[in-house]
């Protein structure tokens, strides 16, 4: 597990990315294989066009996003113009981590990543909530 140096001021983008890659490596093999095909993008906040498309005013409201076509909707006949992407947004993740105070940063990054990966597998937010009551 990645350890944060005692002299660190705040986890940077590269540390969040490292934690996300560690989360992928820790997945069971069938999920790990699928997850390794997805591009990970780590940014401080969601780009404005994504916030606008989701009708979000508060950039802290979005910790992660799956962008792509879920496996349940893909066809070998459909051309793939772009790779599937999982976005993780550092500042909202850090904000939630500080607010919660009961989970490690690695646990939160892993949770957000797995939540977005579930969308890749075709699960809805409701499906995920039934299986993972994390947000309660």
GROMACS .gro file of N, CA, C and O in nm, residues 57-116:
model
  240
   57UNK      N    1  -2.325   2.232  -1.075
   57UNK     CA    2  -2.268   2.364  -1.050
   57UNK      C    3  -2.144   2.355  -0.962
   57UNK      O    4  -2.054   2.437  -0.973
   58UNK      N    5  -2.143   2.257  -0.873
   58UNK     CA    6  -2.037   2.243  -0.773
   58UNK      C    7  -1.933   2.141  -0.820
   58UNK      O    8  -1.963   2.022  -0.829
   59UNK      N    9  -1.811   2.184  -0.852
   59UNK     CA   10  -1.710   2.089  -0.899
   59UNK      C   11  -1.670   1.986  -0.792
   59UNK      O   12  -1.613   1.883  -0.824
   60UNK      N   13  -1.702   2.014  -0.664
   60UNK     CA   14  -1.673   1.918  -0.558
   60UNK      C   15  -1.775   1.805  -0.552
   60UNK      O   16  -1.759   1.711  -0.476
   61UNK      N   17  -1.881   1.815  -0.632
   61UNK     CA   18  -1.988   1.715  -0.628
   61UNK      C   19  -1.953   1.587  -0.705
   61UNK      O   20  -2.024   1.487  -0.693
   62UNK      N   21  -1.845   1.588  -0.779
   62UNK     CA   22  -1.811   1.473  -0.864
   62UNK      C   23  -1.671   1.422  -0.831
   62UNK      O   24  -1.572   1.491  -0.856
   63UNK      N   25  -1.663   1.301  -0.773
   63UNK     CA   26  -1.534   1.243  -0.739
   63UNK      C   27  -1.478   1.155  -0.851
   63UNK      O   28  -1.357   1.135  -0.860
   64UNK      N   29  -1.567   1.102  -0.935
   64UNK     CA   30  -1.522   1.015  -1.042
   64UNK      C   31  -1.627   1.005  -1.150
   64UNK      O   32  -1.744   1.042  -1.130
   65UNK      N   33  -1.587   0.953  -1.266
   65UNK     CA   34  -1.680   0.941  -1.379
   65UNK      C   35  -1.630   0.832  -1.472
   65UNK      O   36  -1.510   0.826  -1.503
   66UNK      N   37  -1.723   0.748  -1.517
   66UNK     CA   38  -1.692   0.652  -1.623
   66UNK      C   39  -1.740   0.712  -1.753
   66UNK      O   40  -1.853   0.758  -1.764
   67UNK      N   41  -1.652   0.714  -1.852
   67UNK     CA   42  -1.686   0.768  -1.983
   67UNK      C   43  -1.658   0.659  -2.086
   67UNK      O   44  -1.542   0.621  -2.106
   68UNK      N   45  -1.763   0.606  -2.142
   68UNK     CA   46  -1.747   0.500  -2.240
   68UNK      C   47  -1.878   0.428  -2.262
   68UNK      O   48  -1.984   0.472  -2.218
   69UNK      N   49  -1.869   0.315  -2.327
   69UNK     CA   50  -1.985   0.231  -2.353
   69UNK      C   51  -1.973   0.109  -2.263
   69UNK      O   52  -1.874   0.035  -2.272
   70UNK      N   53  -2.073   0.086  -2.175
   70UNK     CA   54  -2.066  -0.031  -2.087
   70UNK      C   55  -2.053  -0.160  -2.167
   70UNK      O   56  -2.104  -0.171  -2.280
   71UNK      N   57  -1.986  -0.257  -2.107
   71UNK     CA   58  -1.966  -0.386  -2.175
   71UNK      C   59  -2.097  -0.450  -2.218
   71UNK      O   60  -2.103  -0.517  -2.321
   72UNK      N   61  -2.203  -0.427  -2.140
   72UNK     CA   62  -2.334  -0.487  -2.172
   72UNK      C   63  -2.396  -0.425  -2.297
   72UNK      O   64  -2.492  -0.480  -2.351
   73UNK      N   65  -2.341  -0.314  -2.345
   73UNK     CA   66  -2.395  -0.246  -2.463
   73UNK      C   67  -2.300  -0.250  -2.581
   73UNK      O   68  -2.334  -0.202  -2.689
   74UNK      N   69  -2.181  -0.307  -2.564
   74UNK     CA   70  -2.083  -0.309  -2.672
   74UNK      C   71  -2.111  -0.425  -2.766
   74UNK      O   72  -2.158  -0.530  -2.726
   75UNK      N   73  -2.075  -0.401  -2.890
   75UNK     CA   74  -2.086  -0.504  -2.991
   75UNK      C   75  -1.955  -0.511  -3.067
   75UNK      O   76  -1.891  -0.407  -3.090
   76UNK      N   77  -1.916  -0.630  -3.108
   76UNK     CA   78  -1.794  -0.643  -3.188
   76UNK      C   79  -1.811  -0.576  -3.323
   76UNK      O   80  -1.714  -0.547  -3.392
   77UNK      N   81  -1.936  -0.551  -3.360
   77UNK     CA   82  -1.965  -0.487  -3.489
   77UNK      C   83  -1.950  -0.334  -3.481
   77UNK      O   84  -1.939  -0.268  -3.583
   78UNK      N   85  -1.951  -0.280  -3.359
   78UNK     CA   86  -1.939  -0.136  -3.342
   78UNK      C   87  -1.792  -0.095  -3.339
   78UNK      O   88  -1.714  -0.151  -3.263
   79UNK      N   89  -1.757   0.004  -3.420
   79UNK     CA   90  -1.618   0.052  -3.413
   79UNK      C   91  -1.596   0.130  -3.284
   79UNK      O   92  -1.687   0.195  -3.233
   80UNK      N   93  -1.477   0.119  -3.230
   80UNK     CA   94  -1.442   0.192  -3.109
   80UNK      C   95  -1.352   0.309  -3.148
   80UNK      O   96  -1.240   0.288  -3.193
   81UNK      N   97  -1.404   0.431  -3.133
   81UNK     CA   98  -1.328   0.548  -3.172
   81UNK      C   99  -1.242   0.601  -3.058
   81UNK      O  100  -1.143   0.666  -3.080
   82UNK      N  101  -1.285   0.574  -2.937
   82UNK     CA  102  -1.211   0.623  -2.821
   82UNK      C  103  -1.206   0.511  -2.717
   82UNK      O  104  -1.299   0.432  -2.705
   83UNK      N  105  -1.101   0.509  -2.639
   83UNK     CA  106  -1.097   0.410  -2.530
   83UNK      C  107  -1.193   0.453  -2.419
   83UNK      O  108  -1.225   0.571  -2.403
   84UNK      N  109  -1.239   0.357  -2.341
   84UNK     CA  110  -1.317   0.388  -2.222
   84UNK      C  111  -1.223   0.455  -2.122
   84UNK      O  112  -1.104   0.422  -2.115
   85UNK      N  113  -1.277   0.549  -2.046
   85UNK     CA  114  -1.196   0.626  -1.952
   85UNK      C  115  -1.265   0.628  -1.817
   85UNK      O  116  -1.387   0.644  -1.809
   86UNK      N  117  -1.187   0.612  -1.712
   86UNK     CA  118  -1.235   0.639  -1.577
   86UNK      C  119  -1.159   0.762  -1.529
   86UNK      O  120  -1.036   0.764  -1.528
   87UNK      N  121  -1.236   0.864  -1.496
   87UNK     CA  122  -1.181   0.988  -1.442
   87UNK      C  123  -1.189   0.983  -1.291
   87UNK      O  124  -1.291   0.942  -1.235
   88UNK      N  125  -1.084   1.025  -1.225
   88UNK     CA  126  -1.086   1.046  -1.080
   88UNK      C  127  -1.047   1.191  -1.056
   88UNK      O  128  -0.949   1.240  -1.114
   89UNK      N  129  -1.123   1.258  -0.970
   89UNK     CA  130  -1.102   1.400  -0.946
   89UNK      C  131  -1.047   1.420  -0.805
   89UNK      O  132  -1.114   1.399  -0.705
   90UNK      N  133  -0.920   1.459  -0.802
   90UNK     CA  134  -0.841   1.465  -0.679
   90UNK      C  135  -0.902   1.555  -0.572
   90UNK      O  136  -0.918   1.514  -0.457
   91UNK      N  137  -0.935   1.677  -0.604
   91UNK     CA  138  -0.982   1.771  -0.501
   91UNK      C  139  -1.114   1.726  -0.438
   91UNK      O  140  -1.125   1.728  -0.315
   92UNK      N  141  -1.214   1.683  -0.514
   92UNK     CA  142  -1.335   1.631  -0.450
   92UNK      C  143  -1.309   1.505  -0.367
   92UNK      O  144  -1.370   1.485  -0.261
   93UNK      N  145  -1.217   1.419  -0.413
   93UNK     CA  146  -1.182   1.299  -0.336
   93UNK      C  147  -1.118   1.340  -0.204
   93UNK      O  148  -1.154   1.288  -0.098
   94UNK      N  149  -1.023   1.433  -0.210
   94UNK     CA  150  -0.958   1.478  -0.087
   94UNK      C  151  -1.058   1.545   0.007
   94UNK      O  152  -1.051   1.526   0.129
   95UNK      N  153  -1.150   1.621  -0.049
   95UNK     CA  154  -1.252   1.688   0.032
   95UNK      C  155  -1.338   1.585   0.105
   95UNK      O  156  -1.363   1.596   0.225
   96UNK      N  157  -1.382   1.484   0.032
   96UNK     CA  158  -1.464   1.379   0.093
   96UNK      C  159  -1.384   1.301   0.197
   96UNK      O  160  -1.435   1.268   0.305
   97UNK      N  161  -1.260   1.272   0.166
   97UNK     CA  162  -1.173   1.199   0.259
   97UNK      C  163  -1.161   1.275   0.391
   97UNK      O  164  -1.175   1.218   0.500
   98UNK      N  165  -1.138   1.406   0.381
   98UNK     CA  166  -1.125   1.489   0.502
   98UNK      C  167  -1.258   1.495   0.578
   98UNK      O  168  -1.259   1.488   0.702
   99UNK      N  169  -1.369   1.505   0.507
   99UNK     CA  170  -1.500   1.510   0.572
   99UNK      C  171  -1.532   1.379   0.643
   99UNK      O  172  -1.584   1.380   0.755
  100UNK      N  173  -1.503   1.267   0.577
  100UNK     CA  174  -1.534   1.137   0.637
  100UNK      C  175  -1.448   1.111   0.760
  100UNK      O  176  -1.497   1.074   0.864
  101UNK      N  177  -1.319   1.121   0.745
  101UNK     CA  178  -1.228   1.100   0.856
  101UNK      C  179  -1.226   0.958   0.910
  101UNK      O  180  -1.162   0.931   1.011
  102UNK      N  181  -1.295   0.866   0.844
  102UNK     CA  182  -1.305   0.728   0.894
  102UNK      C  183  -1.250   0.625   0.796
  102UNK      O  184  -1.256   0.505   0.825
  103UNK      N  185  -1.200   0.670   0.683
  103UNK     CA  186  -1.144   0.578   0.583
  103UNK      C  187  -1.009   0.631   0.539
  103UNK      O  188  -0.984   0.751   0.544
  104UNK      N  189  -0.925   0.541   0.493
  104UNK     CA  190  -0.796   0.585   0.440
  104UNK      C  191  -0.817   0.642   0.300
  104UNK      O  192  -0.918   0.613   0.233
  105UNK      N  193  -0.723   0.720   0.257
  105UNK     CA  194  -0.730   0.775   0.122
  105UNK      C  195  -0.728   0.661   0.019
  105UNK      O  196  -0.802   0.665  -0.079
  106UNK      N  197  -0.648   0.559   0.044
  106UNK     CA  198  -0.643   0.444  -0.047
  106UNK      C  199  -0.781   0.378  -0.057
  106UNK      O  200  -0.826   0.342  -0.166
  107UNK      N  201  -0.849   0.362   0.057
  107UNK     CA  202  -0.983   0.302   0.054
  107UNK      C  203  -1.080   0.386  -0.028
  107UNK      O  204  -1.159   0.332  -0.105
  108UNK      N  205  -1.074   0.516  -0.012
  108UNK     CA  206  -1.166   0.603  -0.086
  108UNK      C  207  -1.136   0.603  -0.235
  108UNK      O  208  -1.227   0.590  -0.318
  109UNK      N  209  -1.009   0.612  -0.271
  109UNK     CA  210  -0.971   0.608  -0.413
  109UNK      C  211  -1.015   0.474  -0.473
  109UNK      O  212  -1.072   0.470  -0.583
  110UNK      N  213  -0.992   0.366  -0.402
  110UNK     CA  214  -1.033   0.233  -0.450
  110UNK      C  215  -1.184   0.228  -0.467
  110UNK      O  216  -1.234   0.178  -0.569
  111UNK      N  217  -1.257   0.280  -0.371
  111UNK     CA  218  -1.402   0.277  -0.378
  111UNK      C  219  -1.454   0.354  -0.499
  111UNK      O  220  -1.539   0.305  -0.574
  112UNK      N  221  -1.402   0.475  -0.520
  112UNK     CA  222  -1.447   0.556  -0.633
  112UNK      C  223  -1.413   0.485  -0.763
  112UNK      O  224  -1.496   0.477  -0.855
  113UNK      N  225  -1.292   0.430  -0.773
  113UNK     CA  226  -1.251   0.357  -0.894
  113UNK      C  227  -1.343   0.238  -0.919
  113UNK      O  228  -1.391   0.218  -1.031
  114UNK      N  229  -1.370   0.158  -0.817
  114UNK     CA  230  -1.455   0.040  -0.834
  114UNK      C  231  -1.597   0.080  -0.871
  114UNK      O  232  -1.661   0.015  -0.954
  115UNK      N  233  -1.647   0.188  -0.813
  115UNK     CA  234  -1.780   0.238  -0.848
  115UNK      C  235  -1.787   0.271  -0.998
  115UNK      O  236  -1.881   0.231  -1.067
  116UNK      N  237  -1.686   0.341  -1.047
  116UNK     CA  238  -1.684   0.376  -1.189
  116UNK      C  239  -1.661   0.254  -1.276
  116UNK      O  240  -1.720   0.241  -1.384
   0.00000   0.00000   0.00000
